[in-house]
XYZ file of C-alpha atoms in Angstrom:
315
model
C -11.973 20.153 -5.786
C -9.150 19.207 -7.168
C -8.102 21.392 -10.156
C -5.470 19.710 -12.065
C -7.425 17.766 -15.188
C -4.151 17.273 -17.373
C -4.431 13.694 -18.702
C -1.252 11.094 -18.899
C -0.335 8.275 -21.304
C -3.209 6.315 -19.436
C -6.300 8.538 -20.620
C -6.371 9.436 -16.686
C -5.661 12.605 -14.633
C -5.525 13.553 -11.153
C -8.857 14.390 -10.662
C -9.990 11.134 -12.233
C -11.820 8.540 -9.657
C -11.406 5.037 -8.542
C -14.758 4.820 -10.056
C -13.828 6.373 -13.070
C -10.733 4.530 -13.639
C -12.056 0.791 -13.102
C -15.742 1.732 -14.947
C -16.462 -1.280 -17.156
C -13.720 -4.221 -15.548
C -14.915 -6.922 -14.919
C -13.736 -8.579 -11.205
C -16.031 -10.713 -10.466
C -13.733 -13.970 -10.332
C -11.165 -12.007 -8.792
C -10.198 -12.055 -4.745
C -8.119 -8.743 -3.083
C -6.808 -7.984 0.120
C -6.442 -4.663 1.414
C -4.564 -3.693 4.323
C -6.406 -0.578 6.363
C -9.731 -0.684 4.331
C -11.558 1.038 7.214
C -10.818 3.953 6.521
C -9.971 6.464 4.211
C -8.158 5.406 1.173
C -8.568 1.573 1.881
C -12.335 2.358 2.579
C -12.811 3.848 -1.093
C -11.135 1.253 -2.675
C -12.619 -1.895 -1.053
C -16.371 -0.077 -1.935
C -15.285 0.366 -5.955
C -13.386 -2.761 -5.863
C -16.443 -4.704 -4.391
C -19.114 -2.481 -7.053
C -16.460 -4.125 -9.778
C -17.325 -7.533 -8.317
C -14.002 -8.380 -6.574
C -14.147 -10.577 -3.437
C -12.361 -8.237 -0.632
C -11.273 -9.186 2.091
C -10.653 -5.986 4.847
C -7.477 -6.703 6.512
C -8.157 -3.664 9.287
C -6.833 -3.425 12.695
C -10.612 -2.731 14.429
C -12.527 -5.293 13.397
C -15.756 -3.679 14.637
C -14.608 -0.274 12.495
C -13.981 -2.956 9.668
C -17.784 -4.560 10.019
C -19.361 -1.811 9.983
C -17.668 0.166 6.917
C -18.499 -4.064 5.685
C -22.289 -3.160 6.227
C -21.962 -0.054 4.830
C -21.140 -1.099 2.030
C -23.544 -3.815 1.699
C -26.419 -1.333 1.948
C -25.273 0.425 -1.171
C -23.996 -2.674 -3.266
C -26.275 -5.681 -1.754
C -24.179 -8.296 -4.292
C -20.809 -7.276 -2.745
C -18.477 -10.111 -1.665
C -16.235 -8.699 1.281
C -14.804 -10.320 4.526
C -13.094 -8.899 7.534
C -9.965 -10.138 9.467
C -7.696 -8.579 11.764
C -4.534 -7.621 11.086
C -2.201 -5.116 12.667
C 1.509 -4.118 10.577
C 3.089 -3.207 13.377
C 2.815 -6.673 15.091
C 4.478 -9.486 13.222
C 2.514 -12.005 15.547
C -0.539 -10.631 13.715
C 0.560 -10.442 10.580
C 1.475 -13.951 10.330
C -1.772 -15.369 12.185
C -3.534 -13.183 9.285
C -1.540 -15.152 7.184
C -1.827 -17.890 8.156
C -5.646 -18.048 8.637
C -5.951 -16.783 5.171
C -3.816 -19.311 3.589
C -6.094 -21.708 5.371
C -8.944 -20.791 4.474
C -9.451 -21.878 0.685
C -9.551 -18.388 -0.640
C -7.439 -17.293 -4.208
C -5.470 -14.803 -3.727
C -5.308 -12.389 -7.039
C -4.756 -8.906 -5.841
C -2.577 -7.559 -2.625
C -3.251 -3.545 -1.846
C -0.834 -2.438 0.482
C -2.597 0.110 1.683
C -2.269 0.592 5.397
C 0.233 3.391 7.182
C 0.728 5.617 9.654
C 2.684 9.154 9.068
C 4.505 11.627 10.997
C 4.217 9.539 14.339
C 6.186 10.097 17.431
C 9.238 7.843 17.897
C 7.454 5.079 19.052
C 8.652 1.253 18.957
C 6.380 -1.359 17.420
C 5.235 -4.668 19.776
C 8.744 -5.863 18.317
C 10.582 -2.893 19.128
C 11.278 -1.674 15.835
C 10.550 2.006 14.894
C 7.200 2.327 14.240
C 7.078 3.915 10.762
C 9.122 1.486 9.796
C 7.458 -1.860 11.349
C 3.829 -0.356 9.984
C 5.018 1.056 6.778
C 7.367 -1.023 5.257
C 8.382 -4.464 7.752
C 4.587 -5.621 8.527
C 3.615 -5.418 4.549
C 7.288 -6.904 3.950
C 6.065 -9.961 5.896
C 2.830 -9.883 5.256
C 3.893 -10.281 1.068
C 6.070 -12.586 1.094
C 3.380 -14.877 3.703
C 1.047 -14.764 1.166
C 3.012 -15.142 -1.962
C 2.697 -18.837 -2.630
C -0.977 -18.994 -2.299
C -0.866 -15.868 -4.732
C 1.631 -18.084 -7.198
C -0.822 -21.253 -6.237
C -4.211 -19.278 -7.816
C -2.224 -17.952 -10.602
C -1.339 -21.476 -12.146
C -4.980 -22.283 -11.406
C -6.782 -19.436 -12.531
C -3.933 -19.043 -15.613
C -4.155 -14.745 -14.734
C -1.909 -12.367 -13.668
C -1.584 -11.591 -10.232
C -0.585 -7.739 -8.794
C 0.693 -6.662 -6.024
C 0.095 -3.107 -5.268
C 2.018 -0.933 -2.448
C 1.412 2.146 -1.620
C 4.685 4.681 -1.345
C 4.405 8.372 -1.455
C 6.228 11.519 -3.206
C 7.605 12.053 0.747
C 10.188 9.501 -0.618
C 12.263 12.134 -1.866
C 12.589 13.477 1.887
C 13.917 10.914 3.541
C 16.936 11.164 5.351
C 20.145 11.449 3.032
C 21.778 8.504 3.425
C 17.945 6.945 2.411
C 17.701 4.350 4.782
C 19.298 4.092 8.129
C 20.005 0.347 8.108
C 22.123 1.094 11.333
C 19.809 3.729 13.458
C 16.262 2.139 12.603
C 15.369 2.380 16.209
C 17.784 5.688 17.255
C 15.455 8.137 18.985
C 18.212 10.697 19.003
C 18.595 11.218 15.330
C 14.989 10.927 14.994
C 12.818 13.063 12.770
C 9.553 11.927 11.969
C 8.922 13.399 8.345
C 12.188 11.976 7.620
C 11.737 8.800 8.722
C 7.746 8.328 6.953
C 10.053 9.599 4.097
C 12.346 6.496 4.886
C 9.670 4.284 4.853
C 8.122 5.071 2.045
C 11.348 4.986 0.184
C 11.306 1.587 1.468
C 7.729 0.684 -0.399
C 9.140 1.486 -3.312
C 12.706 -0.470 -2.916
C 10.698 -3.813 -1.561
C 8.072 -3.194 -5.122
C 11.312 -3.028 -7.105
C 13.523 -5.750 -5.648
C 9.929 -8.266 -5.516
C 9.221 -7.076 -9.216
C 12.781 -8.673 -10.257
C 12.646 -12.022 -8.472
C 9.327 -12.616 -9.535
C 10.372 -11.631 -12.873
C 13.632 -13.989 -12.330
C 11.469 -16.748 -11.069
C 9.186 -16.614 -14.236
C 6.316 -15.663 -11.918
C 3.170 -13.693 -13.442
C 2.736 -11.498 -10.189
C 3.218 -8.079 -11.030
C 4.273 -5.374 -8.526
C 4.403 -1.868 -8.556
C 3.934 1.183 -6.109
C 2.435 4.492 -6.270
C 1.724 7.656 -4.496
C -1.763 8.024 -3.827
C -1.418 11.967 -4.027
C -2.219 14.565 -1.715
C -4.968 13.387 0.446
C -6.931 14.569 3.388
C -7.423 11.838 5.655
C -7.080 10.619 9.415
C -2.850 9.905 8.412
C -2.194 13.433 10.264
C -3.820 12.535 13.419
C -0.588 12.918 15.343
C -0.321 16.359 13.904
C -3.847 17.977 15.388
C -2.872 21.786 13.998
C -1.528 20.159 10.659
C -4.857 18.267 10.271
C -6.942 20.606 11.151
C -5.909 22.891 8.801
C -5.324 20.455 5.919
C -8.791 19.886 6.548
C -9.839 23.443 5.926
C -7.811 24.047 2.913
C -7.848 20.896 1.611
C -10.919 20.854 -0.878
C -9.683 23.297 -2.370
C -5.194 21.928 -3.158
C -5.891 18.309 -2.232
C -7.632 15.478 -4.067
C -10.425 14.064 -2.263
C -10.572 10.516 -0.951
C -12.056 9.248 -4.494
C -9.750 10.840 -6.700
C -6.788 9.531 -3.962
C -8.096 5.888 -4.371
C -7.878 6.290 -7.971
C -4.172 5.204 -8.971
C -4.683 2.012 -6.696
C -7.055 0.812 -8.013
C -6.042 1.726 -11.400
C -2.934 -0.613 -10.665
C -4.684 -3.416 -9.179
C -7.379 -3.913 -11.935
C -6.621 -2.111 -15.182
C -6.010 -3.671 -18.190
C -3.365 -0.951 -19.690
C -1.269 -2.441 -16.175
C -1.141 -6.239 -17.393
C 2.751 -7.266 -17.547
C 4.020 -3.815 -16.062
C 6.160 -4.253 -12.921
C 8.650 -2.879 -11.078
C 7.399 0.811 -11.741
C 6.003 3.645 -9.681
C 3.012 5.301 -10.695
C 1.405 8.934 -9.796
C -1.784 10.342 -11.313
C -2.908 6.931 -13.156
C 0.257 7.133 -15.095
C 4.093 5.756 -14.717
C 6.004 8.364 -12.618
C 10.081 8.653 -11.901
C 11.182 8.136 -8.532
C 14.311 9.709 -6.896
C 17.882 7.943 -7.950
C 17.484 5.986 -4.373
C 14.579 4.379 -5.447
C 15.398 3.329 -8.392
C 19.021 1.919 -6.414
C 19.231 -1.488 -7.312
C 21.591 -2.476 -4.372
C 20.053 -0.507 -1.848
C 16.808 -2.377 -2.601
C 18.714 -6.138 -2.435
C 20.095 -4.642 0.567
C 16.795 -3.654 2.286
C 15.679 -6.713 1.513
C 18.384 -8.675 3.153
C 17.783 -6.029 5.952
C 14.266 -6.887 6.217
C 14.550 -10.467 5.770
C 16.940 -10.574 8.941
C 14.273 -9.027 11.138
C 11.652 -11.020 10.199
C 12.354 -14.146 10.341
C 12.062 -15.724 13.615
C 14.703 -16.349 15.683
């Protein structure tokens, strides 16, 4: 159980739950996606997000995984709105056939959770041979977000609310390698580490939240964006690590938050009232947070974006 109960600006700790944090909100004419919902964190918060009335749709990688966590759910909350489509980051093929199949579809789109990762891998290259941390972490939901934005900016004029985008970084930004990120060795297995370079990418959530936040602010766009760390979880994100995760798994009820309490701060983000018109900011515990002096680097996070924007866009 997780023992630390000391309560931020927000009225929220971090032992508070998703369900604790969104109790009384009102979703129902609201539509989310949420990238790896299932499992783990993206599990949680699709089930609270759907008992709050929100239309999710599961953007998961196993669609048979994702229909069944879909039933699941269903069981317990019979009224739940949810839908499943594929989707897998580390493919840009996929992510823009999710996109586009989405943007065809009709749906509003009022809420993005970037939830999806994988951490610690191997150095492994993506489908478009680009590290994987990287492609999954940071380049899929790069592409992914900006796919989606102008049927996001579309249901905001209609629906005349604020729309949030939500991406999930971690506190393993502040061990990423020195330089932050290596724009010239993305895919150089010799220099590769593979805390450092989940470090990297997660440094790299909160650049692309920060550098999104100010065009859309720029633009006069009411999209908010922030990122967060979800806090220390156990989950299947160690699976390349079997004697890590087995003894995280041990231990872990008694240091780490469980997977409620972990799904808390997203949610928070993506439906809170206390949130509306707060962008650009990272968040910990329910409550604003301060990054390392990287993240908060306002040219490294143009840069990154330029970065990204080159290897993403079709040749």
């Amino acid at each position: 159980m997780w023992f630390l109960g000391w309560k931020g600006a927000s009225g929220f700790s971090a032992s508070s739950t998703a369900e604790q944090v969104t109790q009384g909100i009102d979703g129902t004419a609201l539509t989310a996606i949420v990238t790896g919902a299932s499992s783990g964190l993206g599990l949680e918060t699709t089930r609270v997000l759907a008992s709050r009335g929100v239309h999710v749709v599961m953007a998961v990688r196993n669609v048979d995984s994702g229909k069944n966590v879909k039933e699941t759910v269903l069981k317990e909350i019979p009224s739940a709105k949810i839908d499943v489509m594929e989707l897998d980051l580390s493919s840009m093929a996929s992510v823009r056939k999710f996109a586009a199949d989405f943007n065809s579809s009709g749906l509003s789109l009022n809420i993005l959770i970037n939830n999806a990762g994988v951490m610690a891998t191997p150095f492994l290259l993506s489908q478009d041979n680009i590290e994987l941390q990287f492609a999954t972490n940071h380049l899929g939901h790069f592409l992914l977000t900006n796919l989606l934005l102008e049927t996001m900016k579309k249901t905001v004029r209609e629906c005349k609310q604020e729309g949030r985008i939500v991406i999930l970084s971690s506190e393993a930004h502040r061990f990423a390698y020195r330089e932050g990120i290596l724009f010239d060795k993305i895919n150089d297995e010799s220099g590769y580490n593979s805390y450092f370079s989940y470090g990297q990418s997660k440094l790299a959530n909160i650049l692309h939240a920060k550098e999104l936040a100010r065009r859309l602010k720029e633009e006069g766009v009411e999209i908010t964006v922030n990122s967060l760390h979800p806090g220390s979880i156990v989950t299947n994100i160690l699976r390349y690590h079997g004697y890590v995760n087995a003894l995280a798994n041990m231990v872990g009820k008694y240091f780490l938050k469980n997977v409620q309490q972990g799904a808390a701060t997203q949610c928070y983000v993506a439906l809170h009232p206390q949130v509306k018109g707060v962008s650009g900011e990272y968040f910990m515990d329910c409550n604003k947070a301060d990054p390392t002096s990287l993240a908060k680097d306002s040219g490294l996070a143009k840069k990154l974006w330029e970065f990204s924007s080159s290897l993403t866009n079709p040749k």
